[in-house]
Short mmCIF file of C-alpha atoms in Angstrom, two decimals:
data_model
loop_
_atom_site.label_atom_id
_atom_site.label_comp_id
_atom_site.label_asym_id
_atom_site.label_seq_id
_atom_site.Cartn_x
_atom_site.Cartn_y
_atom_site.Cartn_z
CA UNK I 1 -41.11 -6.63 34.83
CA UNK I 2 -37.37 -5.89 34.42
CA UNK I 3 -35.87 -3.13 33.17
CA UNK I 4 -32.26 -0.88 33.07
CA UNK I 5 -32.18 1.70 36.13
CA UNK I 6 -28.89 3.42 35.79
CA UNK I 7 -27.18 0.73 33.97
CA UNK I 8 -28.23 -2.26 36.65
CA UNK I 9 -31.29 -5.04 35.67
CA UNK I 10 -33.63 -4.54 38.62
CA UNK I 11 -36.91 -5.90 38.58
CA UNK I 12 -39.43 -2.75 39.04
CA UNK I 13 -42.77 -1.58 40.13
CA UNK I 14 -44.79 0.29 37.02
CA UNK I 15 -48.28 1.93 38.10
CA UNK I 16 -51.02 0.18 35.85
CA UNK I 17 -48.96 -3.09 35.88
CA UNK I 18 -50.11 -4.60 38.85
CA UNK I 19 -52.35 -3.67 41.52
CA UNK I 20 -50.56 -1.46 43.69
CA UNK I 21 -52.66 -1.51 46.98
CA UNK I 22 -51.74 -5.27 48.54
CA UNK I 23 -49.11 -7.60 48.30
CA UNK I 24 -49.43 -11.25 46.44
CA UNK I 25 -47.20 -14.23 47.10
CA UNK I 26 -45.05 -13.63 43.97
CA UNK I 27 -44.69 -9.98 44.94
CA UNK I 28 -42.35 -10.98 48.32
CA UNK I 29 -39.93 -12.54 46.21
CA UNK I 30 -39.20 -8.91 44.25
CA UNK I 31 -36.19 -6.82 45.02
CA UNK I 32 -38.72 -4.12 47.60
CA UNK I 33 -37.97 -1.73 49.58
CA UNK I 34 -39.79 -1.98 52.68
CA UNK I 35 -40.12 1.19 54.92
CA UNK I 36 -40.77 0.82 58.22
CA UNK I 37 -42.24 4.26 60.22
CA UNK I 38 -44.35 7.34 60.53
CA UNK I 39 -47.42 7.96 58.15
CA UNK I 40 -48.41 11.81 58.80
CA UNK I 41 -50.59 14.73 57.48
CA UNK I 42 -48.25 17.69 56.98
CA UNK I 43 -49.51 21.07 57.13
CA UNK I 44 -47.56 23.35 55.84
CA UNK I 45 -47.80 27.39 56.58
CA UNK I 46 -45.46 29.81 54.36
CA UNK I 47 -44.79 32.99 55.94
CA UNK I 48 -42.43 35.79 55.53
CA UNK I 49 -40.71 36.08 58.77
CA UNK I 50 -40.87 33.68 62.13
CA UNK I 51 -42.76 34.75 65.05
CA UNK I 52 -41.48 35.72 67.79
CA UNK I 53 -42.39 34.38 71.50
CA UNK I 54 -45.49 35.57 72.34
CA UNK I 55 -46.20 36.95 68.79
CA UNK I 56 -48.46 36.03 65.64
CA UNK I 57 -48.21 36.46 62.38
CA UNK I 58 -50.59 35.74 59.19
CA UNK I 59 -49.50 33.06 56.86
CA UNK I 60 -49.01 34.06 53.17
CA UNK I 61 -50.18 30.17 52.34
CA UNK I 62 -51.69 27.45 54.14
CA UNK I 63 -51.66 23.38 52.34
CA UNK I 64 -52.53 20.14 54.15
CA UNK I 65 -50.25 17.37 52.33
CA UNK I 66 -49.68 13.58 53.35
CA UNK I 67 -46.27 13.21 54.72
CA UNK I 68 -44.36 11.40 58.36
CA UNK I 69 -40.83 10.32 57.26
CA UNK I 70 -41.81 7.09 56.95
CA UNK I 71 -44.69 7.62 53.83
CA UNK I 72 -42.00 10.58 52.65
CA UNK I 73 -39.32 8.18 52.06
CA UNK I 74 -41.29 5.86 50.43
CA UNK I 75 -42.68 8.21 47.82
CA UNK I 76 -39.15 9.34 46.89
CA UNK I 77 -37.85 5.69 46.87
CA UNK I 78 -41.03 4.97 44.01
CA UNK I 79 -40.08 8.53 42.20
CA UNK I 80 -36.24 6.35 41.82
CA UNK I 81 -37.98 3.70 40.59
CA UNK I 82 -38.16 1.30 43.40
CA UNK I 83 -40.90 -1.09 44.21
CA UNK I 84 -42.71 0.08 48.32
CA UNK I 85 -43.63 -1.12 50.46
CA UNK I 86 -45.17 1.07 53.45
CA UNK I 87 -45.58 -0.31 57.17
CA UNK I 88 -47.12 1.84 59.01
CA UNK I 89 -50.08 3.28 61.50
CA UNK I 90 -52.78 6.01 60.14
CA UNK I 91 -56.17 6.94 62.03
CA UNK I 92 -59.21 5.74 60.98
CA UNK I 93 -60.34 9.73 60.01
CA UNK I 94 -60.02 12.21 57.04
CA UNK I 95 -56.14 12.59 57.16
CA UNK I 96 -55.68 8.79 57.23
CA UNK I 97 -57.76 8.47 53.81
CA UNK I 98 -55.89 10.91 52.35
CA UNK I 99 -52.84 9.65 53.54
CA UNK I 100 -54.08 6.02 51.87
CA UNK I 101 -55.37 7.62 48.50
CA UNK I 102 -52.15 9.40 47.39
CA UNK I 103 -50.07 7.09 48.88
CA UNK I 104 -51.94 4.55 46.42
CA UNK I 105 -51.55 6.63 43.43
CA UNK I 106 -47.72 7.10 44.13
CA UNK I 107 -47.67 3.39 43.63
CA UNK I 108 -46.87 2.48 47.32
CA UNK I 109 -48.06 -0.87 48.52
CA UNK I 110 -50.61 -0.04 51.34
CA UNK I 111 -51.63 -3.23 52.86
CA UNK I 112 -49.47 -2.94 55.75
CA UNK I 113 -50.48 0.56 56.89
CA UNK I 114 -52.87 -0.37 59.78
CA UNK I 115 -56.33 1.73 60.40
CA UNK I 116 -55.80 2.56 64.19
CA UNK I 117 -58.58 4.10 66.83
CA UNK I 118 -57.70 7.42 67.42
CA UNK I 119 -56.08 10.73 65.30
CA UNK I 120 -53.78 10.53 62.46
CA UNK I 121 -50.44 12.07 63.17
CA UNK I 122 -50.06 15.45 61.67
CA UNK I 123 -46.31 17.48 61.49
CA UNK I 124 -47.12 21.57 61.48
CA UNK I 125 -44.18 22.80 59.28
CA UNK I 126 -43.66 27.02 59.22
CA UNK I 127 -41.87 27.86 56.10
CA UNK I 128 -39.84 31.49 56.00
CA UNK I 129 -39.14 33.52 52.44
CA UNK I 130 -35.67 32.01 52.63
CA UNK I 131 -36.83 28.23 52.39
CA UNK I 132 -35.98 28.00 56.34
CA UNK I 133 -38.24 26.14 58.22
CA UNK I 134 -39.63 24.84 61.46
CA UNK I 135 -41.76 21.91 62.91
CA UNK I 136 -43.96 20.78 65.59
CA UNK I 137 -45.32 17.18 65.34
CA UNK I 138 -47.73 15.37 66.82
CA UNK I 139 -47.68 11.34 67.03
CA UNK I 140 -50.88 10.75 66.59
CA UNK I 141 -51.21 7.02 65.85
CA UNK I 142 -47.62 6.54 64.77
CA UNK I 143 -47.21 5.62 68.25
CA UNK I 144 -49.02 2.83 67.86
CA UNK I 145 -46.36 1.12 65.50
CA UNK I 146 -45.17 -2.11 65.94
CA UNK I 147 -42.65 -4.51 65.08
CA UNK I 148 -45.62 -6.85 64.92
CA UNK I 149 -46.99 -4.96 61.78
CA UNK I 150 -44.18 -6.00 59.69
CA UNK I 151 -45.57 -9.67 58.20
CA UNK I 152 -42.13 -12.20 58.28
CA UNK I 153 -43.89 -12.84 54.90
CA UNK I 154 -41.84 -10.02 53.52
CA UNK I 155 -38.68 -9.92 54.69
CA UNK I 156 -35.66 -12.19 52.36
CA UNK I 157 -32.71 -11.76 51.31
CA UNK I 158 -33.72 -9.41 48.49
CA UNK I 159 -35.68 -7.18 51.10
CA UNK I 160 -34.07 -3.38 52.07
CA UNK I 161 -35.40 -2.35 55.10
CA UNK I 162 -35.66 1.46 55.45
CA UNK I 163 -36.41 3.03 59.19
CA UNK I 164 -36.12 6.37 60.56
CA UNK I 165 -36.35 7.66 64.42
CA UNK I 166 -39.49 8.88 64.66
CA UNK I 167 -40.85 5.57 65.63
CA UNK I 168 -40.02 3.54 69.14
CA UNK I 169 -36.69 2.53 69.48
CA UNK I 170 -37.43 -0.41 71.08
CA UNK I 171 -40.05 -1.51 67.98
CA UNK I 172 -37.32 -0.19 65.53
CA UNK I 173 -34.54 -2.37 67.57
CA UNK I 174 -37.10 -5.27 67.06
CA UNK I 175 -37.89 -4.60 63.14
CA UNK I 176 -33.63 -4.66 62.89
CA UNK I 177 -33.24 -8.05 64.28
CA UNK I 178 -36.60 -9.65 62.25
CA UNK I 179 -35.04 -8.38 59.22
CA UNK I 180 -31.07 -9.23 60.03
CA UNK I 181 -32.74 -12.97 60.54
CA UNK I 182 -33.87 -13.00 57.45
CA UNK I 183 -31.14 -11.45 56.07
CA UNK I 184 -32.60 -8.46 54.88
CA UNK I 185 -30.00 -5.64 53.94
CA UNK I 186 -31.09 -2.53 56.55
CA UNK I 187 -30.76 1.24 56.88
CA UNK I 188 -31.19 3.41 58.54
CA UNK I 189 -32.09 7.65 58.72
CA UNK I 190 -30.92 8.84 62.35
CA UNK I 191 -33.49 11.34 62.18
CA UNK I 192 -35.90 12.86 63.92
CA UNK I 193 -34.03 11.68 67.37
CA UNK I 194 -30.50 9.67 68.04
CA UNK I 195 -31.95 7.28 69.97
CA UNK I 196 -29.89 4.43 68.91
CA UNK I 197 -28.66 1.53 70.91
CA UNK I 198 -25.07 -0.18 70.12
CA UNK I 199 -27.53 -3.45 69.08
CA UNK I 200 -29.06 -1.05 66.91
CA UNK I 201 -26.08 0.35 65.73
CA UNK I 202 -25.45 -3.46 64.80
CA UNK I 203 -28.30 -4.93 63.30
CA UNK I 204 -27.50 -2.20 60.16
CA UNK I 205 -25.64 -2.00 57.43
CA UNK I 206 -26.76 1.91 56.25
CA UNK I 207 -26.88 4.75 58.54
CA UNK I 208 -27.43 8.26 57.51
CA UNK I 209 -27.16 10.57 59.32
CA UNK I 210 -26.50 14.92 58.87
CA UNK I 211 -23.55 16.44 60.23
CA UNK I 212 -25.04 17.66 63.70
CA UNK I 213 -26.84 13.83 64.25
CA UNK I 214 -22.93 12.89 63.40
CA UNK I 215 -21.39 14.57 66.15
CA UNK I 216 -24.18 13.80 68.69
CA UNK I 217 -24.09 9.82 68.38
CA UNK I 218 -20.22 9.99 68.13
CA UNK I 219 -20.29 11.88 71.07
CA UNK I 220 -22.98 8.92 73.04
CA UNK I 221 -21.03 6.07 71.81
CA UNK I 222 -17.19 8.12 72.98
CA UNK I 223 -16.00 9.05 69.54
CA UNK I 224 -13.58 11.81 68.66
CA UNK I 225 -16.42 14.68 67.94
CA UNK I 226 -13.75 17.22 67.04
CA UNK I 227 -12.92 16.03 63.84
CA UNK I 228 -14.74 16.35 59.94
CA UNK I 229 -17.28 14.75 58.91
CA UNK I 230 -15.74 12.62 57.30
CA UNK I 231 -13.96 11.01 59.90
CA UNK I 232 -16.98 11.24 62.36
CA UNK I 233 -18.13 8.87 59.07
CA UNK I 234 -15.49 6.65 59.72
CA UNK I 235 -15.65 6.39 63.24
CA UNK I 236 -19.21 5.23 63.36
CA UNK I 237 -18.76 3.27 60.53
CA UNK I 238 -15.89 1.23 62.25
CA UNK I 239 -17.97 0.91 65.56
CA UNK I 240 -21.35 -0.49 63.36
CA UNK I 241 -19.41 -2.25 61.00
CA UNK I 242 -21.62 -0.82 58.40
CA UNK I 243 -21.53 1.82 55.60
CA UNK I 244 -21.81 5.24 57.12
CA UNK I 245 -23.39 8.39 54.88
CA UNK I 246 -23.11 11.67 56.71
CA UNK I 247 -25.78 15.18 54.76
CA UNK I 248 -23.82 17.89 54.74
CA UNK I 249 -27.17 20.18 53.37
CA UNK I 250 -25.85 22.86 50.99
CA UNK I 251 -22.45 21.01 51.06
CA UNK I 252 -23.02 17.30 49.74
CA UNK I 253 -21.92 14.68 51.53
CA UNK I 254 -19.50 12.54 52.41
CA UNK I 255 -19.38 8.80 53.76
CA UNK I 256 -17.35 6.00 54.86
CA UNK I 257 -17.76 2.09 53.58
CA UNK I 258 -17.57 -0.86 55.09
CA UNK I 259 -14.60 -1.29 53.88
CA UNK I 260 -13.10 1.60 54.93
CA UNK I 261 -13.01 3.99 52.13
CA UNK I 262 -14.12 6.89 52.10
CA UNK I 263 -16.28 9.26 49.37
CA UNK I 264 -17.26 13.20 48.91
CA UNK I 265 -19.95 13.75 46.74
CA UNK I 266 -21.48 17.68 46.25
CA UNK I 267 -24.90 19.44 45.91
CA UNK I 268 -26.51 21.02 43.27
CA UNK I 269 -25.66 24.80 43.14
CA UNK I 270 -29.27 26.43 43.12
CA UNK I 271 -30.28 30.18 42.05
CA UNK I 272 -32.74 30.08 44.81
CA UNK I 273 -33.98 28.18 47.93
CA UNK I 274 -37.48 27.60 47.96
CA UNK I 275 -38.18 24.99 50.73
CA UNK I 276 -35.45 22.77 52.62
CA UNK I 277 -37.77 20.23 55.15
CA UNK I 278 -38.13 17.78 52.28
CA UNK I 279 -34.48 17.52 51.47
CA UNK I 280 -33.39 14.63 53.91
CA UNK I 281 -36.22 12.30 53.10
CA UNK I 282 -35.89 12.84 49.50
CA UNK I 283 -32.39 11.79 49.53
CA UNK I 284 -32.82 8.39 52.13
CA UNK I 285 -35.63 7.90 50.11
CA UNK I 286 -33.11 8.17 46.73
CA UNK I 287 -30.38 6.76 48.21
CA UNK I 288 -32.39 3.42 49.51
CA UNK I 289 -33.91 3.14 45.76
CA UNK I 290 -30.32 3.23 44.10
CA UNK I 291 -29.02 1.11 46.51
CA UNK I 292 -31.54 -1.52 46.25
CA UNK I 293 -30.92 -1.61 42.17
CA UNK I 294 -27.68 -2.41 42.57
CA UNK I 295 -25.92 0.63 42.21
CA UNK I 296 -22.44 1.31 44.20
CA UNK I 297 -22.76 3.60 47.05
CA UNK I 298 -21.02 6.85 45.79
CA UNK I 299 -22.90 6.49 42.41
CA UNK I 300 -26.31 6.29 44.74
CA UNK I 301 -24.80 9.53 46.96
CA UNK I 302 -24.76 11.44 44.02
CA UNK I 303 -28.29 10.96 42.71
CA UNK I 304 -29.65 11.36 46.30
CA UNK I 305 -27.61 14.59 46.56
CA UNK I 306 -28.77 15.72 43.20
CA UNK I 307 -32.61 14.84 44.54
CA UNK I 308 -32.55 17.10 47.49
CA UNK I 309 -31.01 20.03 45.90
CA UNK I 310 -34.04 19.57 43.22
CA UNK I 311 -36.31 18.91 46.44
CA UNK I 312 -35.27 22.59 47.67
CA UNK I 313 -36.04 24.43 44.85
CA UNK I 314 -40.14 23.62 45.58
CA UNK I 315 -42.49 23.72 48.09
CA UNK I 316 -43.54 20.75 49.91
CA UNK I 317 -41.91 17.53 50.16
CA UNK I 318 -43.46 14.77 47.99
CA UNK I 319 -45.02 17.21 45.91
CA UNK I 320 -41.49 18.50 45.66
CA UNK I 321 -39.54 14.91 45.30
CA UNK I 322 -37.86 14.26 42.01
CA UNK I 323 -38.35 11.88 39.53
CA UNK I 324 -35.69 9.19 37.43
CA UNK I 325 -35.48 11.95 34.94
CA UNK I 326 -35.63 14.30 36.79
CA UNK I 327 -32.86 13.65 38.37
CA UNK I 328 -30.95 12.06 35.20
CA UNK I 329 -31.27 15.43 33.30
CA UNK I 330 -28.84 17.35 36.11
CA UNK I 331 -25.93 14.06 36.88
CA UNK I 332 -23.33 16.18 34.90
CA UNK I 333 -24.31 18.98 36.85
CA UNK I 334 -22.08 18.04 39.91
CA UNK I 335 -19.00 16.19 39.43
CA UNK I 336 -18.09 12.61 40.34
CA UNK I 337 -17.64 11.39 43.87
CA UNK I 338 -14.48 11.28 44.83
CA UNK I 339 -12.77 8.98 46.83
CA UNK I 340 -10.67 10.09 50.04
CA UNK I 341 -7.44 9.53 51.90
CA UNK I 342 -8.82 8.91 55.54
#
């Protein structure tokens, strides 16, 4: 059905309006986000302090939830009104069952998730009392994810393909090539690794990095790494002929558009940070949803910044992602995006 999101008419997916488990031929014609990425079980421990070397600490709490960057960003996009299909791989185990059930409940199209022999990937995250976290990942069946899992029938000039870098770089490269051949738009969150070729960069429309990743990538591409985040975004945007967004945590985010226009956006001021582990995925999924809804990049960045900030006020990732209404309630709590001279 059509409705208005942030003042833009867009076709969105409403749970209960149609089946959420698989696609019909008509579904391939809508303005869809296709997320190609990891599907994992998220094992989360809350502790008072992190353990030191050869040291054990007792957890204050422990929970297992669906996770993985691909699944997380898909859920964040759905919460912001997008229709999303997820292309991934999960094991034929209890973790895989739980993840699919949760994604279907959110409204994701899950027919693109292949069930493989082996164990579902896992992410073990330890969060301390200050909201900071450390993590250990095991790819499991995510290592089997390949470009062949993405059907060409899903790709068209109305689609937006969203990727991350916890899948094989050659598979991401192949997916991006398929997407560009179909004239789909492409967006990549360069996390957790900066493993990227010039060919990958050339096939991107949007690149999302944090400041550390921006500096590493700039160094790899022989760009100036001593400049500020906005200048690094400018260098990456020019190099890839794309829109480059650099996230800055509690300081918000900056971007340089394909046209060479710079923007800065603030983050919400929070009284207390509970958990930062889901902020990046929340930002990326929300940004993708807003861009796909036809919103100008600066406005999309503002909503993504609010979403990421709100995510830090709750424990976990998917459980903490805000909805459209929750983002809108805080829309006047940060200034509008500011254009910057470069």
